[in-house]
Coordinates of C-alpha atoms and ligand atoms in Angstrom, one line a residue:
X8 CA 0.0 0.0 0.0
X9 CA 1.3 3.4 -1.0
X10 CA 1.1 5.6 2.1
X11 CA 2.4 9.1 2.4
X12 CA 4.8 8.6 5.3
X13 CA 8.4 7.7 5.4
X14 CA 9.3 4.3 7.0
X15 CA 5.7 3.4 6.9
X16 CA 6.2 0.0 8.4
X17 CA 8.0 1.4 11.4
X18 CA 6.5 2.3 14.7
X19 CA 8.9 4.8 16.2
X20 CA 9.7 5.5 19.8
X21 CA 12.3 8.2 19.1
X22 CA 10.2 11.1 17.9
X23 CA 11.7 14.5 18.9
X24 CA 9.8 17.5 20.0
X25 CA 11.0 19.4 16.9
X26 CA 9.7 16.7 14.6
X27 CA 6.3 16.7 16.3
X28 CA 6.1 20.5 16.3
X29 CA 6.8 20.4 12.5
X30 CA 3.9 18.0 12.2
X31 CA 1.6 20.1 14.3
X32 CA 2.5 23.2 12.2
X33 CA 2.0 21.6 8.7
X34 CA -0.5 23.1 6.4
X35 CA -3.7 21.4 7.5
X36 CA -4.4 19.6 4.3
X37 CA -0.9 18.0 4.3
X38 CA -1.3 17.0 8.0
X39 CA -4.7 15.5 7.4
X40 CA -3.4 13.6 4.3
X41 CA -0.5 12.1 6.3
X42 CA -2.6 11.2 9.2
X43 CA -5.2 9.5 7.0
X44 CA -2.5 7.5 5.3
X45 CA -1.2 6.3 8.7
X46 CA -4.7 5.6 9.9
X47 CA -5.7 3.6 6.8
X48 CA -2.5 1.6 6.9
X49 CA -2.7 0.6 10.5
X50 CA -6.5 0.5 11.0
X51 CA -8.0 -0.1 7.6
X52 CA -11.5 1.0 8.2
X53 CA -13.0 3.8 10.3
X54 CA -14.4 2.2 13.3
X55 CA -15.2 4.3 16.4
X56 CA -15.0 2.9 19.8
X57 CA -17.7 4.1 22.2
X58 CA -16.4 4.4 25.8
X59 CA -18.8 5.4 28.6
X60 CA -17.6 7.2 31.7
X61 CA -18.9 7.1 35.2
X62 CA -17.7 9.1 38.2
X63 CA -17.8 6.5 41.0
X64 CA -16.5 8.9 43.6
X65 CA -17.0 12.6 43.0
X66 CA -15.4 15.7 44.5
X67 CA -13.2 16.6 47.5
X68 CA -10.0 15.5 45.8
X69 CA -6.9 16.7 47.7
X70 CA -4.9 17.4 44.5
X71 CA -4.9 21.0 43.1
X72 CA -5.2 20.4 39.3
X73 CA -6.2 23.9 38.1
X74 CA -8.5 22.5 35.4
X75 CA -10.5 20.2 37.7
X76 CA -13.9 20.9 39.2
X77 CA -13.4 18.1 41.6
X78 CA -10.4 19.5 43.5
X79 CA -11.1 20.3 47.1
X80 CA -8.9 23.4 46.7
X81 CA -11.7 25.2 44.7
X82 CA -14.8 23.7 46.3
X83 CA -15.8 27.1 47.8
X84 CA -16.0 28.6 44.3
X85 CA -17.2 25.5 42.3
X86 CA -19.7 24.4 44.9
X87 CA -18.9 20.8 43.8
X88 CA -20.7 18.3 46.1
X89 CA -18.6 15.7 47.9
X90 CA -19.9 12.2 47.3
X91 CA -18.8 8.9 48.8
X92 CA -17.8 5.9 46.7
X93 CA -20.8 4.4 44.9
X94 CA -22.1 0.9 45.7
X95 CA -21.3 -1.9 43.3
X96 CA -24.9 -2.6 42.1
X97 CA -25.7 0.9 40.6
X98 CA -22.3 1.0 38.9
X99 CA -22.9 -2.4 37.2
X100 CA -26.4 -1.2 36.3
X101 CA -24.9 1.9 34.7
X102 CA -22.4 -0.3 32.8
X103 CA -25.3 -2.5 31.5
X104 CA -27.2 0.6 30.4
X105 CA -24.1 1.9 28.6
X106 CA -23.6 -1.5 26.9
X107 CA -27.2 -1.6 25.8
X108 CA -26.7 1.8 24.2
X109 CA -23.7 0.5 22.3
X110 CA -20.7 1.2 24.5
X111 CA -18.0 -1.5 24.6
X112 CA -15.7 0.2 27.1
X113 CA -16.7 1.4 30.6
X114 CA -14.4 3.8 32.4
X115 CA -14.8 4.5 36.1
X116 CA -13.2 7.6 37.6
X117 CA -12.6 8.4 41.3
X118 CA -11.6 11.8 42.6
X119 CA -8.7 10.3 44.6
X120 CA -5.1 11.4 44.7
X121 CA -4.0 7.8 45.2
X122 CA -5.4 4.3 45.8
X123 CA -5.5 3.3 49.4
X124 CA -5.9 -0.3 50.4
X125 CA -9.0 -1.2 52.2
X126 CA -12.7 -1.7 51.8
X127 CA -13.1 1.0 49.2
X128 CA -10.4 -0.4 46.9
X129 CA -11.9 -3.9 47.4
X130 CA -15.2 -2.4 46.2
X131 CA -13.6 -0.9 43.1
X132 CA -12.0 -4.3 42.4
X133 CA -15.5 -5.9 42.5
X134 CA -16.8 -3.2 40.1
X135 CA -14.0 -4.0 37.7
X136 CA -14.8 -7.7 37.9
X137 CA -18.5 -6.9 37.3
X138 CA -17.8 -4.8 34.3
X139 CA -15.4 -7.3 32.9
X140 CA -18.0 -10.1 33.4
X141 CA -20.3 -8.1 31.1
X142 CA -17.8 -8.6 28.4
X143 CA -16.9 -4.9 28.3
X144 CA -13.4 -3.4 28.4
X145 CA -13.0 -2.1 31.9
X146 CA -10.9 1.0 32.6
X147 CA -10.4 2.9 35.8
X148 CA -8.7 6.2 36.8
X149 CA -8.0 6.3 40.5
X150 CA -4.9 8.5 40.9
X151 CA -1.5 7.1 41.9
X152 CA -1.1 3.4 42.1
X153 CA 1.4 1.1 43.7
X154 CA 2.7 -2.1 41.9
X155 CA 0.7 -4.5 44.1
X156 CA -2.5 -2.5 43.6
X157 CA -1.9 -2.5 39.8
X158 CA -1.6 -6.3 40.0
X159 CA -4.8 -6.6 42.0
X160 CA -6.6 -4.5 39.4
X161 CA -5.2 -6.7 36.6
X162 CA -6.3 -9.9 38.4
X163 CA -9.8 -8.5 38.8
X164 CA -10.0 -8.2 35.0
X165 CA -9.1 -4.6 34.3
X166 CA -8.2 -3.9 30.7
X167 CA -6.7 -0.5 31.0
X168 CA -5.5 2.1 33.6
X169 CA -6.1 5.8 32.8
X170 CA -3.6 8.3 34.2
X171 CA -3.0 11.4 32.1
X172 CA 0.2 13.3 31.7
X173 CA -2.0 16.2 31.1
X174 CA 0.6 18.5 29.5
X175 CA 4.4 18.9 28.9
X176 CA 6.9 18.3 31.7
X177 CA 7.7 22.0 31.7
X178 CA 4.1 23.4 31.8
X179 CA 3.0 20.8 34.3
X180 CA 4.1 22.9 37.3
X181 CA 1.9 25.7 36.1
X182 CA -1.1 23.4 36.5
X183 CA -0.5 21.1 39.4
X184 CA 1.7 21.6 42.5
X185 CA 0.6 18.7 44.7
X186 CA 2.3 15.9 42.7
X187 CA 5.0 15.6 40.1
X188 CA 5.3 14.5 36.5
X189 CA 7.6 11.7 37.7
X190 CA 4.9 10.5 40.1
X191 CA 2.6 10.2 37.1
X192 CA 5.3 8.3 35.1
X193 CA 5.8 6.0 38.0
X194 CA 2.1 5.1 38.2
X195 CA 2.1 4.4 34.5
X196 CA 5.1 2.2 34.9
X197 CA 3.5 0.3 37.7
X198 CA 0.3 -0.3 35.6
X199 CA 2.4 -1.4 32.7
X200 CA 4.4 -3.9 34.7
X201 CA 1.2 -5.5 36.0
X202 CA 0.3 -6.2 32.4
X203 CA -2.4 -3.5 32.1
X204 CA -3.0 -1.5 28.9
X205 CA -2.2 2.2 29.3
X206 CA -4.7 5.0 28.7
X207 CA -2.8 8.2 28.9
X208 CA -3.0 11.6 27.2
X209 CA -3.7 15.1 28.1
X210 CA -5.6 18.4 27.9
X211 CA -5.1 21.3 25.5
X212 CA -6.4 24.8 26.1
X213 CA -4.8 25.4 29.5
X214 CA -2.6 28.3 28.2
X215 CA 0.2 26.0 27.0
X216 CA 2.2 26.6 23.9
X217 CA 2.4 24.4 20.7
X218 CA 5.8 23.4 21.9
X219 CA 4.2 22.1 25.2
X220 CA 1.7 20.1 23.1
X221 CA 4.5 18.7 21.0
X222 CA 6.5 17.8 24.2
X223 CA 3.6 16.0 25.7
X224 CA 3.2 13.9 22.5
X225 CA 6.9 13.4 22.5
X226 CA 6.8 11.8 26.0
X227 CA 3.8 9.7 25.1
X228 CA 5.2 8.5 21.8
X229 CA 8.5 7.6 23.4
X230 CA 6.9 5.1 25.7
X231 CA 7.8 1.5 24.6
X232 CA 5.3 0.1 23.8
X233 CA 3.1 3.1 23.0
X234 CA 0.0 3.6 25.2
X235 CA -2.8 1.6 23.8
X236 CA -5.2 4.5 24.3
X237 CA -4.5 8.2 24.1
X238 CA -7.3 10.6 25.3
X239 CA -6.9 14.1 24.0
X240 CA -9.2 16.5 26.0
X241 CA -10.0 20.1 25.2
X242 CA -10.3 22.0 28.5
X243 CA -13.9 22.2 29.7
X244 CA -13.7 25.5 31.6
X245 CA -15.6 25.1 34.8
X246 CA -16.7 28.1 36.8
X247 CA -14.8 28.4 40.1
X248 CA -11.6 26.6 38.8
X249 CA -8.5 28.7 38.2
X250 CA -8.8 28.1 34.4
X251 CA -12.4 29.2 34.1
X252 CA -11.5 32.1 31.9
X253 CA -8.9 30.7 29.6
X254 CA -9.7 31.3 25.9
X255 CA -11.4 28.2 24.5
X256 CA -9.5 25.8 22.2
X257 CA -10.2 26.3 18.5
X258 CA -11.7 23.0 17.1
X259 CA -9.0 22.9 14.4
X260 CA -6.4 22.8 17.2
X261 CA -8.0 19.5 18.3
X262 CA -7.9 18.3 14.7
X263 CA -4.1 19.0 14.6
X264 CA -3.6 17.1 17.9
X265 CA -5.6 14.1 16.7
X266 CA -3.5 14.0 13.5
X267 CA -0.2 14.3 15.3
X268 CA -1.2 11.6 17.9
X269 CA -2.2 9.3 15.0
X270 CA 1.0 9.8 13.1
X271 CA 3.3 9.4 16.1
X272 CA 1.4 6.5 17.7
X273 CA -0.2 4.7 14.8
X274 CA -1.7 1.8 16.7
X275 CA -3.1 3.7 19.6
X276 CA -6.7 4.4 20.1
X277 CA -6.8 8.1 19.8
X278 CA -9.8 9.3 21.8
X279 CA -11.5 12.6 21.0
X280 CA -12.3 13.2 24.7
X281 CA -13.7 16.1 26.7
X282 CA -14.8 19.2 24.8
X283 CA -17.0 17.7 22.1
X284 CA -20.0 19.5 23.6
X285 CA -18.6 22.7 22.1
X286 CA -17.5 21.2 18.7
X287 CA -19.6 21.2 15.6
X288 CA -20.4 18.0 13.8
X289 CA -18.0 19.1 11.0
X290 CA -15.1 19.6 13.4
X291 CA -15.6 16.2 14.9
X292 CA -15.7 14.6 11.5
X293 CA -12.3 16.3 10.8
X294 CA -11.0 14.8 14.0
X295 CA -12.1 11.3 12.8
X296 CA -10.5 12.0 9.5
X297 CA -7.3 12.9 11.3
X298 CA -7.3 9.5 13.0
X299 CA -9.5 9.8 16.1
X300 CA -11.1 6.4 16.6
X301 CA -12.8 6.6 20.0
X302 CA -15.1 9.0 21.9
X303 CA -16.6 9.2 25.3
X304 CA -20.2 8.3 24.8
X305 CA -23.0 9.2 27.2
X306 CA -24.6 12.4 28.2
X307 CA -22.1 13.0 31.0
X308 CA -18.3 12.9 31.2
X309 CA -17.4 12.8 34.9
X310 CA -19.1 16.0 36.1
X311 CA -19.7 18.0 32.9
X312 CA -21.9 17.6 29.9
X313 CA -21.2 15.5 26.8
X314 CA -23.3 15.2 23.6
X315 CA -26.5 13.0 23.6
X316 CA -26.0 9.5 22.5
X317 CA -28.6 9.9 19.8
X318 CA -26.7 12.8 18.3
X319 CA -23.5 10.8 18.4
X320 CA -25.0 7.8 16.7
X321 CA -26.6 10.0 14.1
X322 CA -23.3 11.7 13.4
X323 CA -21.5 8.4 13.1
X324 CA -24.1 7.2 10.7
X325 CA -24.2 10.4 8.6
X326 CA -20.4 10.3 8.3
X327 CA -20.5 6.6 7.2
X328 CA -18.3 5.6 10.1
X329 CA -18.8 2.3 11.9
X330 CA -19.1 1.6 15.6
X331 CA -16.5 -0.8 17.0
X332 CA -18.3 -3.8 18.3
X333 CA -16.9 -5.9 21.1
X334 CA -13.5 -5.5 22.8
X335 CA -11.0 -4.0 20.4
X336 CA -7.7 -4.9 21.9
Ligands
SAM16 N1 -8.2 11.7 40.2 C1 -7.7 10.9 39.1 C2 -6.5 11.5 38.5 O1 -6.4 12.7 38.2 O2 -5.6 10.7 38.2 C3 -8.7 10.5 38.1 C4 -9.8 11.5 37.7 S1 -9.3 12.9 36.7 C5 -10.8 13.8 36.7 C6 -9.0 12.3 35.1 C7 -8.6 13.3 34.0 O3 -9.7 14.0 33.6 C8 -7.5 14.3 34.4 O4 -6.2 13.8 34.4 C9 -7.7 15.3 33.2 O5 -6.9 15.0 32.1 C10 -9.2 15.2 32.9 N2 -9.9 16.4 33.2 C11 -10.3 16.7 34.4 N3 -11.0 17.9 34.4 C12 -11.0 18.3 33.1 C13 -11.6 19.4 32.5 N4 -12.2 20.4 33.1 N5 -11.4 19.5 31.1 C14 -10.8 18.5 30.4 N6 -10.3 17.4 31.0 C15 -10.4 17.3 32.3
DTB17 C1 -9.9 11.6 30.2 O1 -8.8 11.8 29.6 N1 -10.9 12.4 30.1 C2 -12.0 11.9 31.0 C3 -11.5 10.5 31.5 N2 -10.1 10.5 30.9 C4 -11.5 10.2 32.9 C5 -12.4 12.9 32.0 C6 -12.9 14.2 31.4 C7 -13.4 15.0 32.5 C8 -14.0 16.3 32.1 C9 -14.5 17.2 33.2 C10 -15.6 16.6 34.0 O2 -16.5 16.0 33.4 O3 -15.5 16.6 35.2
SF4_18 FE1 -8.2 15.2 41.7 FE2 -8.0 13.9 39.4 FE3 -9.3 16.3 39.6 FE4 -6.6 16.3 39.9 S1 -7.8 15.7 38.0 S2 -8.1 17.3 41.2 S3 -6.3 14.3 40.9 S4 -9.9 14.3 40.5

């Protein structure tokens, strides 16, 4: 197959920031053409994975991530309610509902800084087991994780651990002060060593530069193997968070990020994540064209709004895309 990239058979782990920045700054038609070539070569058809999200423990998080409505540091201004960890039964019920609506992956998020051993973690393990028993891919995001905890999650049937790098190593300190980039890398390493797939990506629209965006993709694409799943979020500005007034991301910036993620990590599921609520159908189609092949599906992300499922299915149909059925590896 004649595809418009050099060394097309090679999956590289040595991308430099400069190379990725060059990609991000290509004329858009050229960038889309290259990303399409890579996508077609590695994925063939355009199937979109539908992943549903549920916040199993909301609010009162001790970390100070400036984008996050769930941080306890901003509760006075956000007014975010503090909720305790959900029971197992309603979580599995939600997973069933999501599955019935067409989702094949179920992601559970907890506003924790780290996993602590005890009854609550045991409960999460049961949730993972229950979701996995439904035949869905199970993913959780619970904060920092120790090696033995990663192993217990893997043993319970977890497919993937989500832990985002969020931004570049340099810009990170502008956004979070309560834990380091290295802490994040260590958690990802612990998850990988337990045999879990990695779901890790970041957010654009937090005031970072294009170089920061390229640096984040550089770190991700230098993982060996690449993360199986790369969520790219556009900041959802939430009132009361320090980033509430940052200028919104232009949809074409998301398109460029999808394309660069696709080219640098050809086999990863590139997930068009938070921020779709403010994107037109046309912008989302461009993201799919650029290689995005997964979305968060369901009317809620963790605490903020997401498009209706009917609208998403209609868009997928109109664009002639297919829905990924069953676990996708
Ligand atoms: N507490 C865990 C942690 O941070 O590791 C898991 C939950 S946390 C909400 C998961 C991810 O959601 C964050 O790493 C961030 O990338 C994303 N996120 C949170 N708030 C967001 C927002 N307002 N806009 C876009 N993405 C956001
Ligand atoms: C990811 O990268 N994005 C999701 C999921 N992983 C956990 C979370 C988005 C959260 C958006 C803000 C909210 O709904 O609270
Ligand atoms: Fe806590 Fe996660 Fe929100 Fe950071 S992103 S404040 S760790 S819930």
